[in-house]
CSV table of C-alpha atoms in Angstrom, one decimal:
chain,number,residue,atom,x,y,z
Z,27,MET,CA,-28.8,-6.3,11.2
Z,28,LEU,CA,-28.0,-9.9,12.2
Z,29,THR,CA,-29.3,-10.3,15.8
Z,30,PHE,CA,-26.8,-13.1,16.3
Z,31,PHE,CA,-24.0,-10.5,16.8
Z,32,ASP,CA,-26.1,-8.3,19.2
Z,33,PRO,CA,-24.5,-9.5,22.5
Z,34,LEU,CA,-21.1,-8.5,21.1
Z,35,ARG,CA,-22.2,-5.0,20.3
Z,36,GLN,CA,-22.2,-4.0,24.0
Z,37,PHE,CA,-19.3,-1.9,24.9
Z,38,THR,CA,-17.5,-4.2,27.3
Z,39,PHE,CA,-13.8,-5.1,27.8
Z,40,GLY,CA,-14.4,-8.5,26.1
Z,41,SER,CA,-16.0,-7.0,23.0
Z,42,VAL,CA,-13.2,-4.4,22.7
Z,43,VAL,CA,-10.7,-7.2,22.8
Z,44,LEU,CA,-12.7,-9.0,20.1
Z,45,ARG,CA,-13.0,-6.0,17.9
Z,46,LEU,CA,-9.3,-5.1,18.0
Z,47,LEU,CA,-8.4,-8.7,17.3
Z,48,LEU,CA,-10.9,-8.9,14.4
Z,49,ALA,CA,-9.4,-5.7,12.9
Z,50,LEU,CA,-5.8,-7.1,13.4
Z,51,VAL,CA,-6.6,-10.4,11.8
Z,52,SER,CA,-8.6,-8.9,8.9
Z,53,GLY,CA,-5.8,-6.4,8.2
Z,54,GLY,CA,-3.4,-9.4,8.3
Z,55,VAL,CA,-5.4,-11.4,5.8
Z,56,ILE,CA,-5.3,-8.4,3.3
Z,57,GLY,CA,-1.7,-7.7,4.1
Z,58,TYR,CA,-0.5,-11.3,3.6
Z,59,GLY,CA,-1.7,-11.2,0.0
Z,60,ARG,CA,0.0,-7.9,-0.5
Z,61,SER,CA,3.3,-9.2,1.0
Z,62,ARG,CA,3.2,-12.2,-1.4
Z,63,LYS,CA,3.1,-9.8,-4.3
Z,64,ASN,CA,6.0,-7.9,-2.9
Z,65,CYS,CA,4.0,-4.7,-2.6
Z,66,ALA,CA,5.2,-1.6,-0.6
Z,67,ALA,CA,2.6,-2.1,2.1
Z,68,GLY,CA,2.8,-5.6,3.5
Z,69,LEU,CA,1.5,-7.7,6.4
Z,70,ARG,CA,2.6,-5.5,9.3
Z,71,THR,CA,1.6,-2.2,7.7
Z,72,TYR,CA,-1.9,-3.5,7.1
Z,73,MET,CA,-2.2,-5.0,10.6
Z,74,LEU,CA,-0.9,-1.8,12.3
Z,75,ILE,CA,-3.3,0.6,10.5
Z,76,SER,CA,-6.2,-1.8,11.0
Z,77,LEU,CA,-5.5,-1.9,14.7
Z,78,GLY,CA,-5.1,1.9,14.9
Z,79,ALA,CA,-8.4,2.6,13.1
Z,80,ALA,CA,-10.4,0.1,15.3
Z,81,LEU,CA,-8.8,1.6,18.4
Z,82,ALA,CA,-9.8,5.1,17.3
Z,83,ILE,CA,-13.5,4.0,17.2
Z,84,THR,CA,-13.3,2.3,20.6
Z,85,VAL,CA,-11.9,5.6,22.0
Z,86,THR,CA,-15.0,7.4,20.6
Z,87,LEU,CA,-17.3,4.8,22.1
Z,88,TYR,CA,-15.5,5.1,25.5
Z,89,GLU,CA,-15.9,8.9,25.4
Z,90,TYR,CA,-19.6,8.5,24.6
Z,91,GLN,CA,-20.1,6.1,27.5
Z,92,MET,CA,-18.4,8.4,29.9
Z,93,LEU,CA,-20.4,11.4,28.7
Z,94,HIS,CA,-23.6,9.5,29.4
Z,95,SER,CA,-22.6,8.1,32.8
Z,96,THR,CA,-19.9,9.7,35.0
Z,97,TRP,CA,-19.9,13.1,33.2
Z,98,ALA,CA,-23.7,13.3,32.6
Z,99,ASP,CA,-24.2,16.2,35.0
Z,100,ILE,CA,-21.5,18.3,33.3
Z,101,VAL,CA,-23.0,17.5,29.9
Z,102,ALA,CA,-26.4,18.7,31.2
Z,103,VAL,CA,-24.8,22.1,32.1
Z,104,VAL,CA,-22.3,22.6,29.2
Z,105,GLY,CA,-24.2,21.1,26.4
Z,106,ASP,CA,-23.6,18.1,24.2
Z,107,LYS,CA,-21.5,18.8,21.2
Z,108,PHE,CA,-20.1,15.3,20.9
Z,109,ASP,CA,-19.8,13.8,17.4
Z,110,ALA,CA,-19.4,10.1,17.4
Z,111,THR,CA,-17.9,10.1,13.8
Z,112,ARG,CA,-15.3,12.7,14.4
Z,113,LEU,CA,-12.3,10.5,15.1
Z,114,ALA,CA,-13.3,8.0,12.4
Z,115,SER,CA,-13.5,10.8,9.8
Z,116,GLN,CA,-10.1,12.0,10.7
Z,117,ALA,CA,-8.7,8.5,10.4
Z,118,VAL,CA,-9.9,8.4,6.8
Z,119,THR,CA,-8.2,11.8,6.1
Z,120,GLY,CA,-5.0,10.8,7.9
Z,121,ILE,CA,-4.6,7.5,6.0
Z,122,GLY,CA,-5.3,9.4,2.8
Z,123,PHE,CA,-2.2,11.5,3.4
Z,124,LEU,CA,-0.2,8.4,4.2
Z,125,GLY,CA,-1.4,6.8,1.0
Z,126,ALA,CA,-0.4,9.9,-1.0
Z,127,GLY,CA,3.2,9.3,0.2
Z,128,THR,CA,3.2,5.8,-1.5
Z,129,ILE,CA,2.3,7.2,-5.0
Z,130,LEU,CA,5.2,7.7,-7.3
Z,131,LYS,CA,5.5,9.2,-10.7
Z,132,VAL,CA,7.6,6.6,-12.5
Z,133,ALA,CA,7.5,7.7,-16.1
Z,134,HIS,CA,5.6,9.8,-18.6
Z,135,GLN,CA,1.9,9.9,-17.4
Z,136,GLN,CA,2.6,6.8,-15.3
Z,137,VAL,CA,2.1,6.4,-11.5
Z,138,LYS,CA,2.9,3.5,-9.2
Z,139,GLY,CA,1.5,2.8,-5.8
Z,140,LEU,CA,-2.1,3.8,-6.4
Z,141,THR,CA,-3.4,0.3,-5.5
Z,142,THR,CA,-1.3,0.4,-2.3
Z,143,ALA,CA,-2.8,3.7,-1.3
Z,144,THR,CA,-6.4,2.7,-2.1
Z,145,GLY,CA,-5.9,-0.7,-0.4
Z,146,LEU,CA,-4.8,1.1,2.8
Z,147,PHE,CA,-7.7,3.4,2.6
Z,148,ALA,CA,-10.3,0.6,2.1
Z,149,THR,CA,-8.7,-1.4,4.9
Z,150,VAL,CA,-8.9,1.6,7.3
Z,151,CYS,CA,-12.6,2.0,6.5
Z,152,MET,CA,-13.1,-1.7,7.1
Z,153,SER,CA,-11.4,-1.5,10.5
Z,154,LEU,CA,-13.6,1.5,11.5
Z,155,ALA,CA,-16.6,-0.9,11.0
Z,156,ALA,CA,-14.7,-3.5,13.2
Z,157,GLY,CA,-14.1,-1.0,15.9
Z,158,ALA,CA,-17.8,0.0,15.9
Z,159,GLY,CA,-18.9,-3.6,16.2
Z,160,PHE,CA,-20.4,-3.8,12.7
Z,161,TYR,CA,-19.2,-7.4,12.4
Z,162,GLU,CA,-21.3,-8.4,9.4
Z,163,CYS,CA,-19.9,-5.5,7.4
Z,164,VAL,CA,-16.3,-6.3,8.3
Z,165,ILE,CA,-16.6,-9.9,7.1
Z,166,THR,CA,-18.4,-9.0,3.9
Z,167,VAL,CA,-15.9,-6.2,3.0
Z,168,LEU,CA,-12.9,-8.4,3.9
Z,169,LEU,CA,-14.1,-11.0,1.4
Z,170,LEU,CA,-14.7,-8.3,-1.3
Z,171,ILE,CA,-11.3,-6.6,-0.7
Z,172,VAL,CA,-9.4,-9.9,-0.9
Z,173,LEU,CA,-11.4,-10.8,-4.0
Z,174,VAL,CA,-10.5,-7.5,-5.7
Z,175,LEU,CA,-6.9,-7.5,-4.8
Z,176,ASN,CA,-6.1,-11.1,-5.6
Z,177,ILE,CA,-8.5,-12.2,-8.3
Z,178,MET,CA,-8.8,-9.0,-10.3
Z,179,THR,CA,-5.1,-8.4,-10.7
Z,180,PRO,CA,-4.4,-11.2,-13.3
Z,181,LEU,CA,-7.7,-10.2,-15.0
Z,182,GLU,CA,-6.5,-6.6,-15.3
Z,183,ILE,CA,-3.0,-7.5,-16.6
Z,184,GLY,CA,-4.6,-9.9,-19.1
Z,185,PHE,CA,-7.0,-7.2,-20.2
Z,186,LYS,CA,-4.2,-4.7,-20.7
Z,187,ARG,CA,-2.2,-7.1,-22.8
Z,188,ARG,CA,-5.1,-7.3,-25.2
Z,189,LEU,CA,-5.7,-3.6,-25.5
Z,190,ARG,CA,-5.1,-2.0,-28.9
Z,191,ASN,CA,-4.1,1.3,-27.3
Z,192,ILE,CA,-0.5,1.2,-26.2
Z,193,THR,CA,2.1,3.7,-25.2
Z,194,LEU,CA,5.7,3.3,-26.4
Z,195,ASN,CA,8.8,5.0,-25.1
Z,196,VAL,CA,11.3,5.1,-27.9
Z,197,GLN,CA,15.0,6.2,-27.7
Z,198,MET,CA,16.6,7.2,-31.0
Z,199,ASP,CA,19.8,8.8,-32.3
Z,200,SER,CA,18.4,12.2,-32.9
Z,201,VAL,CA,15.0,14.1,-33.0
Z,202,GLU,CA,14.9,13.9,-36.8
Z,203,ASP,CA,14.3,10.2,-36.4
Z,204,VAL,CA,10.8,10.7,-34.9
Z,205,ALA,CA,9.4,10.9,-38.4
Z,206,ALA,CA,11.0,7.5,-39.3
Z,207,VAL,CA,9.6,5.9,-36.2
Z,208,SER,CA,6.1,7.4,-36.9
Z,209,GLU,CA,6.3,5.9,-40.4
Z,210,ALA,CA,7.3,2.5,-39.1
Z,211,ILE,CA,4.3,2.6,-36.7
Z,212,GLU,CA,1.9,3.7,-39.3
Z,213,ALA,CA,3.2,1.0,-41.7
Z,214,GLN,CA,1.6,-1.5,-39.2
Z,215,ASN,CA,-1.7,0.2,-39.9
Z,216,ALA,CA,-1.7,1.8,-36.4
Z,217,THR,CA,-3.0,5.3,-35.7
Z,218,ILE,CA,-0.8,7.6,-33.7
Z,219,TYR,CA,-2.8,9.8,-31.3
Z,220,GLU,CA,0.0,11.7,-29.6
Z,221,THR,CA,3.7,12.1,-30.1
Z,222,ASP,CA,5.6,13.7,-27.3
Z,223,VAL,CA,9.3,14.4,-27.6
Z,224,GLU,CA,10.7,14.2,-24.1
Z,225,LYS,CA,14.4,14.7,-24.8
Z,226,VAL,CA,15.9,16.5,-27.7
Z,227,LYS,CA,19.6,15.8,-27.1
Z,228,SER,CA,21.2,12.5,-28.2
Z,229,PRO,CA,19.9,10.0,-27.5
Z,230,ALA,CA,16.5,11.7,-28.1
Z,231,SER,CA,13.5,10.1,-26.6
Z,232,ALA,CA,9.8,10.3,-27.5
Z,233,ILE,CA,6.5,8.9,-26.3
Z,234,PHE,CA,4.1,7.6,-28.8
Z,235,ILE,CA,0.5,7.0,-27.8
Z,236,LEU,CA,-1.2,4.9,-30.5
Z,237,GLN,CA,-3.9,2.5,-31.4
Z,238,MET,CA,-3.0,-0.7,-33.3
Z,239,SER,CA,-5.2,-2.0,-36.0
Z,240,ARG,CA,-7.7,-4.7,-35.3
Z,241,SER,CA,-6.0,-7.2,-37.6
Z,242,ASN,CA,-2.5,-6.5,-36.4
Z,243,SER,CA,-2.6,-6.0,-32.7
Z,244,SER,CA,0.3,-8.0,-31.3
Z,245,HIS,CA,2.2,-5.8,-28.8
Z,246,SER,CA,5.5,-7.7,-29.4
Z,247,GLY,CA,5.1,-7.4,-33.2
Z,248,MET,CA,4.8,-3.6,-32.9
Z,249,LEU,CA,7.8,-3.4,-30.6
Z,250,SER,CA,10.0,-5.5,-32.8
Z,251,SER,CA,9.1,-3.6,-36.0
Z,252,VAL,CA,10.1,-0.3,-34.3
Z,253,ALA,CA,13.2,-1.9,-32.8
Z,254,GLU,CA,14.3,-3.0,-36.3
Z,255,LEU,CA,14.9,0.6,-37.4
Z,256,ALA,CA,18.6,1.4,-37.4
Z,257,CYS,CA,18.1,4.8,-35.7
Z,258,VAL,CA,16.2,3.3,-32.8
Z,259,ARG,CA,18.2,2.4,-29.7
Z,260,SER,CA,15.5,1.1,-27.5
Z,261,VAL,CA,11.7,0.6,-27.4
Z,262,GLN,CA,9.7,0.1,-24.2
Z,263,GLU,CA,6.0,-0.4,-23.7
Z,264,LEU,CA,4.7,1.6,-20.9
Z,265,ILE,CA,2.0,-0.2,-18.9
Z,266,SER,CA,0.1,1.7,-16.2
G,6,MET,CA,-14.9,-1.8,31.2
G,7,LEU,CA,-12.5,-2.8,33.9
G,8,SER,CA,-13.5,-1.1,37.2
G,9,PHE,CA,-10.1,-1.0,38.8
G,10,PHE,CA,-9.1,1.9,36.4
G,11,ASP,CA,-12.2,3.9,37.5
G,12,PRO,CA,-10.4,6.1,40.1
G,13,LEU,CA,-8.0,7.2,37.3
G,14,ARG,CA,-10.7,8.3,34.9
G,15,GLY,CA,-11.5,11.7,36.6
G,16,MET,CA,-9.8,15.0,35.9
G,17,ASP,CA,-7.7,15.3,39.0
G,18,TYR,CA,-3.9,15.9,38.8
G,19,LEU,CA,-3.0,12.4,39.8
G,20,SER,CA,-5.1,10.9,37.0
G,21,VAL,CA,-3.5,13.3,34.5
G,22,LEU,CA,-0.1,12.4,35.7
G,23,VAL,CA,-0.8,8.7,35.4
G,24,ARG,CA,-2.1,9.1,31.9
G,25,LEU,CA,0.9,11.1,30.7
G,26,LEU,CA,3.3,8.6,32.3
G,27,THR,CA,1.5,5.6,30.9
G,28,ALA,CA,1.6,7.2,27.4
G,29,THR,CA,5.3,7.8,27.8
G,30,LEU,CA,5.8,4.2,28.8
G,31,CYS,CA,3.8,2.8,26.0
G,32,GLY,CA,5.6,5.0,23.5
G,33,THR,CA,8.9,3.8,24.9
G,34,ALA,CA,7.9,0.2,24.7
G,35,ILE,CA,6.9,0.5,21.0
G,36,GLY,CA,9.9,2.8,20.2
G,37,ILE,CA,12.5,0.6,21.7
G,38,GLU,CA,11.4,-2.3,19.6
G,39,ARG,CA,11.7,-0.1,16.5
G,40,SER,CA,15.1,1.3,17.6
G,41,MET,CA,16.5,-2.1,17.9
G,42,LYS,CA,15.8,-2.6,14.2
G,43,ASN,CA,17.5,0.7,13.5
G,44,ARG,CA,14.5,2.3,11.8
G,45,PRO,CA,14.3,6.0,11.1
G,46,ALA,CA,11.8,6.6,13.9
G,47,GLY,CA,13.5,5.6,17.2
G,48,PHE,CA,12.1,5.6,20.7
G,49,ARG,CA,12.2,9.3,21.2
G,50,THR,CA,10.0,9.8,18.2
G,51,HIS,CA,7.5,7.3,19.4
G,52,ILE,CA,7.5,8.7,22.9
G,53,LEU,CA,6.9,12.2,21.6
G,54,VAL,CA,4.1,11.0,19.3
G,55,CYS,CA,2.4,9.0,22.1
G,56,LEU,CA,2.8,11.7,24.7
G,57,GLY,CA,1.7,14.5,22.4
G,58,SER,CA,-1.4,12.7,21.4
G,59,ALA,CA,-2.2,11.9,25.1
G,60,VAL,CA,-1.7,15.7,26.0
G,61,ALA,CA,-4.1,16.6,23.2
G,62,ALA,CA,-6.8,14.2,24.5
G,63,VAL,CA,-6.3,15.3,28.1
G,64,THR,CA,-6.5,19.0,27.2
G,65,ALA,CA,-9.8,18.4,25.3
G,66,HIS,CA,-11.1,16.8,28.5
G,67,PHE,CA,-9.8,19.7,30.6
G,68,ILE,CA,-11.6,22.3,28.4
G,69,TYR,CA,-14.9,20.4,28.5
G,70,LEU,CA,-14.9,18.9,32.0
G,71,VAL,CA,-13.0,21.5,34.1
G,72,LEU,CA,-13.4,24.8,32.2
G,73,GLN,CA,-16.8,23.6,31.2
G,74,MET,CA,-16.7,25.2,27.8
G,75,PRO,CA,-18.9,23.8,25.0
G,76,ALA,CA,-16.7,21.6,22.9
G,77,ASP,CA,-16.6,18.3,21.1
G,78,VAL,CA,-14.1,16.3,23.2
G,79,THR,CA,-12.9,14.2,20.2
G,80,ARG,CA,-12.1,17.1,17.9
G,81,LEU,CA,-8.5,17.7,19.0
G,82,GLY,CA,-7.9,13.9,18.9
G,83,GLY,CA,-9.3,13.7,15.4
G,84,GLN,CA,-6.9,16.4,14.1
G,85,VAL,CA,-4.0,14.4,15.8
G,86,ILE,CA,-4.8,11.5,13.6
G,87,THR,CA,-4.8,13.6,10.5
G,88,GLY,CA,-1.6,15.4,11.6
G,89,LEU,CA,0.2,12.1,12.1
G,90,GLY,CA,-0.8,11.1,8.6
G,91,PHE,CA,1.2,14.0,7.4
G,92,ILE,CA,4.2,13.1,9.5
G,93,GLY,CA,3.9,9.5,8.4
G,94,ALA,CA,3.9,10.5,4.7
G,95,GLY,CA,7.2,12.3,5.4
G,96,THR,CA,8.9,9.1,6.7
G,97,ILE,CA,8.2,7.4,3.4
G,98,ILE,CA,11.3,7.2,1.2
G,99,VAL,CA,11.5,6.5,-2.5
G,100,THR,CA,14.6,4.4,-3.3
G,101,LYS,CA,16.6,4.5,-6.5
G,102,LYS,CA,14.8,1.4,-7.7
G,103,MET,CA,11.5,3.2,-7.5
G,104,SER,CA,10.2,1.3,-4.6
G,105,ILE,CA,8.9,2.5,-1.2
G,106,LYS,CA,10.6,2.2,2.2
G,107,GLY,CA,9.4,3.4,5.6
G,108,LEU,CA,5.7,2.6,5.2
G,109,THR,CA,5.6,0.2,8.2
G,110,THR,CA,7.3,3.0,10.3
G,111,ALA,CA,4.6,5.4,9.1
G,112,ALA,CA,1.8,3.0,10.0
G,113,GLY,CA,3.4,2.3,13.4
G,114,LEU,CA,3.7,6.0,14.2
G,115,TRP,CA,0.0,6.6,13.2
G,116,THR,CA,-1.1,3.7,15.5
G,117,THR,CA,1.1,4.9,18.3
G,118,GLY,CA,-0.6,8.3,18.1
G,119,ILE,CA,-4.0,6.6,18.4
G,120,ILE,CA,-2.8,4.6,21.4
G,121,GLY,CA,-1.7,7.9,23.0
G,122,LEU,CA,-5.2,9.3,22.4
G,123,ALA,CA,-6.8,6.3,24.1
G,124,ILE,CA,-4.6,6.7,27.2
G,125,GLY,CA,-5.0,10.5,27.3
G,126,SER,CA,-8.8,10.0,27.3
G,127,GLY,CA,-8.5,7.7,30.3
G,128,PHE,CA,-9.3,4.6,28.1
G,129,TYR,CA,-6.5,2.7,29.7
G,130,GLU,CA,-7.8,-0.7,28.5
G,131,GLY,CA,-7.7,0.3,24.9
G,132,GLY,CA,-4.3,2.0,25.1
G,133,LEU,CA,-2.6,-0.9,26.9
G,134,LEU,CA,-4.3,-3.5,24.7
G,135,GLY,CA,-3.2,-1.6,21.6
G,136,THR,CA,0.4,-1.4,22.9
G,137,VAL,CA,0.5,-5.2,23.5
G,138,LEU,CA,-1.0,-5.9,20.1
G,139,VAL,CA,1.5,-3.6,18.3
G,140,LEU,CA,4.4,-5.2,20.1
G,141,LEU,CA,3.1,-8.7,19.3
G,142,THR,CA,2.6,-7.7,15.6
G,143,GLU,CA,6.0,-6.0,15.3
G,144,ALA,CA,8.0,-8.5,17.2
G,145,SER,CA,6.5,-11.8,16.2
G,146,LEU,CA,5.5,-11.0,12.7
G,147,ALA,CA,8.8,-9.5,11.6
G,148,LYS,CA,10.2,-13.0,11.2
G,149,LEU,CA,7.1,-14.4,9.5
G,150,SER,CA,6.9,-11.3,7.3
G,151,ALA,CA,10.5,-11.9,6.1
G,152,ARG,CA,9.6,-15.5,5.4
G,153,ILE,CA,6.7,-14.8,3.1
G,154,GLN,CA,8.1,-15.5,-0.4
G,155,PRO,CA,6.8,-13.1,-3.0
G,156,ASP,CA,5.5,-14.8,-6.1
G,157,PRO,CA,8.6,-15.6,-8.3
G,158,LYS,CA,9.2,-12.8,-10.8
G,159,PHE,CA,12.0,-13.2,-13.2
G,160,ALA,CA,13.7,-10.6,-15.2
G,161,LEU,CA,15.1,-12.0,-18.4
G,162,GLU,CA,17.4,-10.5,-21.0
G,163,LEU,CA,18.2,-12.1,-24.3
G,164,LEU,CA,20.2,-11.2,-27.4
G,165,TYR,CA,18.9,-12.4,-30.7
G,166,ASN,CA,19.8,-11.7,-34.3
G,167,ASP,CA,16.7,-12.9,-35.9
G,168,LYS,CA,13.2,-11.6,-35.6
G,169,ASP,CA,11.7,-15.1,-35.5
G,170,ALA,CA,13.6,-15.8,-32.4
G,171,LEU,CA,11.6,-13.2,-30.5
G,172,ASN,CA,8.3,-14.7,-31.8
G,173,ALA,CA,9.5,-18.2,-30.8
G,174,MET,CA,10.3,-17.0,-27.3
G,175,MET,CA,6.9,-15.3,-27.0
G,176,ARG,CA,5.2,-18.5,-28.1
G,177,TYR,CA,7.3,-20.5,-25.6
G,178,CYS,CA,6.2,-18.2,-22.7
G,179,LYS,CA,2.6,-18.4,-23.8
G,180,ASP,CA,2.7,-22.2,-24.0
G,181,LYS,CA,4.1,-22.4,-20.5
G,182,HIS,CA,1.4,-20.0,-19.2
G,183,MET,CA,3.9,-17.4,-18.2
G,184,ASN,CA,2.8,-13.8,-18.0
G,185,ILE,CA,5.1,-11.3,-19.5
G,186,LEU,CA,4.8,-8.3,-17.3
G,187,GLY,CA,7.2,-5.9,-19.0
G,188,LEU,CA,8.9,-5.6,-22.4
G,189,GLN,CA,11.8,-3.6,-23.7
G,190,ILE,CA,13.7,-4.0,-27.0
G,191,HIS,CA,16.9,-2.2,-27.8
G,192,THR,CA,19.5,-2.7,-30.5
G,193,GLN,CA,23.1,-3.1,-29.7
G,194,GLU,CA,26.2,-3.6,-31.7
G,195,ASP,CA,28.8,-6.1,-30.7
G,196,GLU,CA,32.0,-6.8,-32.7
G,197,GLY,CA,30.4,-5.5,-35.9
G,198,ALA,CA,27.3,-7.7,-35.7
G,199,ALA,CA,24.0,-6.1,-34.8
G,200,TYR,CA,21.9,-7.8,-32.2
G,201,ALA,CA,18.6,-6.9,-30.8
G,202,ALA,CA,18.3,-7.3,-27.1
G,203,TYR,CA,15.0,-8.2,-25.4
G,204,ALA,CA,14.4,-7.6,-21.8
G,205,ALA,CA,11.3,-9.1,-20.2
G,206,THR,CA,10.0,-9.6,-16.8
G,207,VAL,CA,8.1,-12.9,-16.7
G,208,LYS,CA,6.1,-14.5,-13.9
G,209,LEU,CA,7.2,-18.1,-13.6
G,210,ALA,CA,4.3,-20.4,-13.7
G,211,GLY,CA,3.9,-23.7,-11.8
G,212,ASN,CA,7.1,-25.6,-11.1
G,213,LEU,CA,9.3,-24.3,-13.9
G,214,LYS,CA,12.7,-23.4,-12.5
G,215,ALA,CA,14.6,-20.3,-13.7
G,216,ALA,CA,17.6,-22.4,-14.8
G,217,GLU,CA,15.3,-24.6,-16.8
G,218,LEU,CA,13.8,-21.6,-18.6
G,219,ILE,CA,17.2,-20.2,-19.5
G,220,GLU,CA,18.3,-23.6,-20.8
G,221,GLN,CA,15.3,-24.0,-23.0
G,222,LEU,CA,15.5,-20.5,-24.4
G,223,SER,CA,19.3,-20.8,-25.1
G,224,LYS,CA,18.6,-23.8,-27.3
G,225,MET,CA,16.3,-21.8,-29.6
G,226,PRO,CA,17.8,-20.9,-33.0
G,227,GLY,CA,18.7,-17.2,-33.4
G,228,ILE,CA,19.1,-16.6,-29.7
G,229,VAL,CA,22.6,-15.6,-28.8
G,230,LEU,CA,22.6,-15.1,-25.1
G,231,VAL,CA,20.1,-15.4,-22.3
G,232,TYR,CA,20.6,-14.3,-18.8
G,233,GLU,CA,18.8,-13.7,-15.6
G,234,ASP,CA,18.8,-10.2,-14.3
């Protein structure tokens, strides 16, 4: 590891202050970007969990120091069962639960909040490194997380817009119209993989999972040709 | 570490009392700040979380240092962190608009619990420092956090009676480098004439104003009505 950081790896009050502040600031950097995107977890959420995770590690280091100084004679008698990764491992589990609370099922086979949950998880893991004094790891991971959350998002959206596989949620007058909708989709040379009637009563609704043809792969073209049918009340593309 | 805390790191009654009282005080300080904002978890909740965590840490020390039974002194504390994750998940609310509320409260409770563990273990420096940093984060950043403007997103709904109008509008958005994030088409009848309505969420690019976008779209042939949602 970089020897440059070695003086800061000692467990002193100064280095604890530095580690907690590093965790707080790194969490803030990630959280700021998330706040800008109006995500469920924003600046303060990220800062708080980063601080908590880093503090959990410093508590472990404190216990270890005490077991090897003030309490050394007790340890010699009772035995050493101390596990330096215990608190950290539970922090990972705990934040997993918290993240699970942010995941919502919004529609057919669609969830929201998965990136928030995984973002919190990665941030906690980064802050564990901060609390342990693994500074080079924190800086590297911070850069990577910011890169993934900010630069990859437009890439992913752009990619999904160009996909030939799409999911349509169609509302129509009655269930009998499913056949007419299927025909309209197939008239665009698309292949329907799955038709799932969700609601039978009027207005009936169904989910179509389909692949558009290579030559005719405009999402809006598909939507408008389905919407043109008289029996169709609404068409919506579901994007995960 | 700071040596003036050293007399309070042992397992005598005075030290335990000081730890539990300090945990109560720190929980109160964080909780009062949350209560003032009328959040679901008020100061009693925060005191209980902080005190409970401190008791767990102190008990683990008691078992190992006083009863001298073989144990990992951090095991109880670790489960506290997991347990608070559960409690936190329960404070998260899903609103009717399918968005999340209460995540900051959940994160705050989780961190308060870890502060309680630090104090209960006799790591006063960590506990107090954590409390100060939480208070600074909550108090000073609440204003800053409210001032961060999310990237402008704009929900647009337009009525058109001509398929070409939709294509023209899509082309317009593409030319202006605007990302269409969602798309919904439905037909509606109005005074005998059938219209197709198109709802889209677009991300405004550059310095294009919402009013300008509406004006430009309204001018397009075949488009009957454009409005901001």
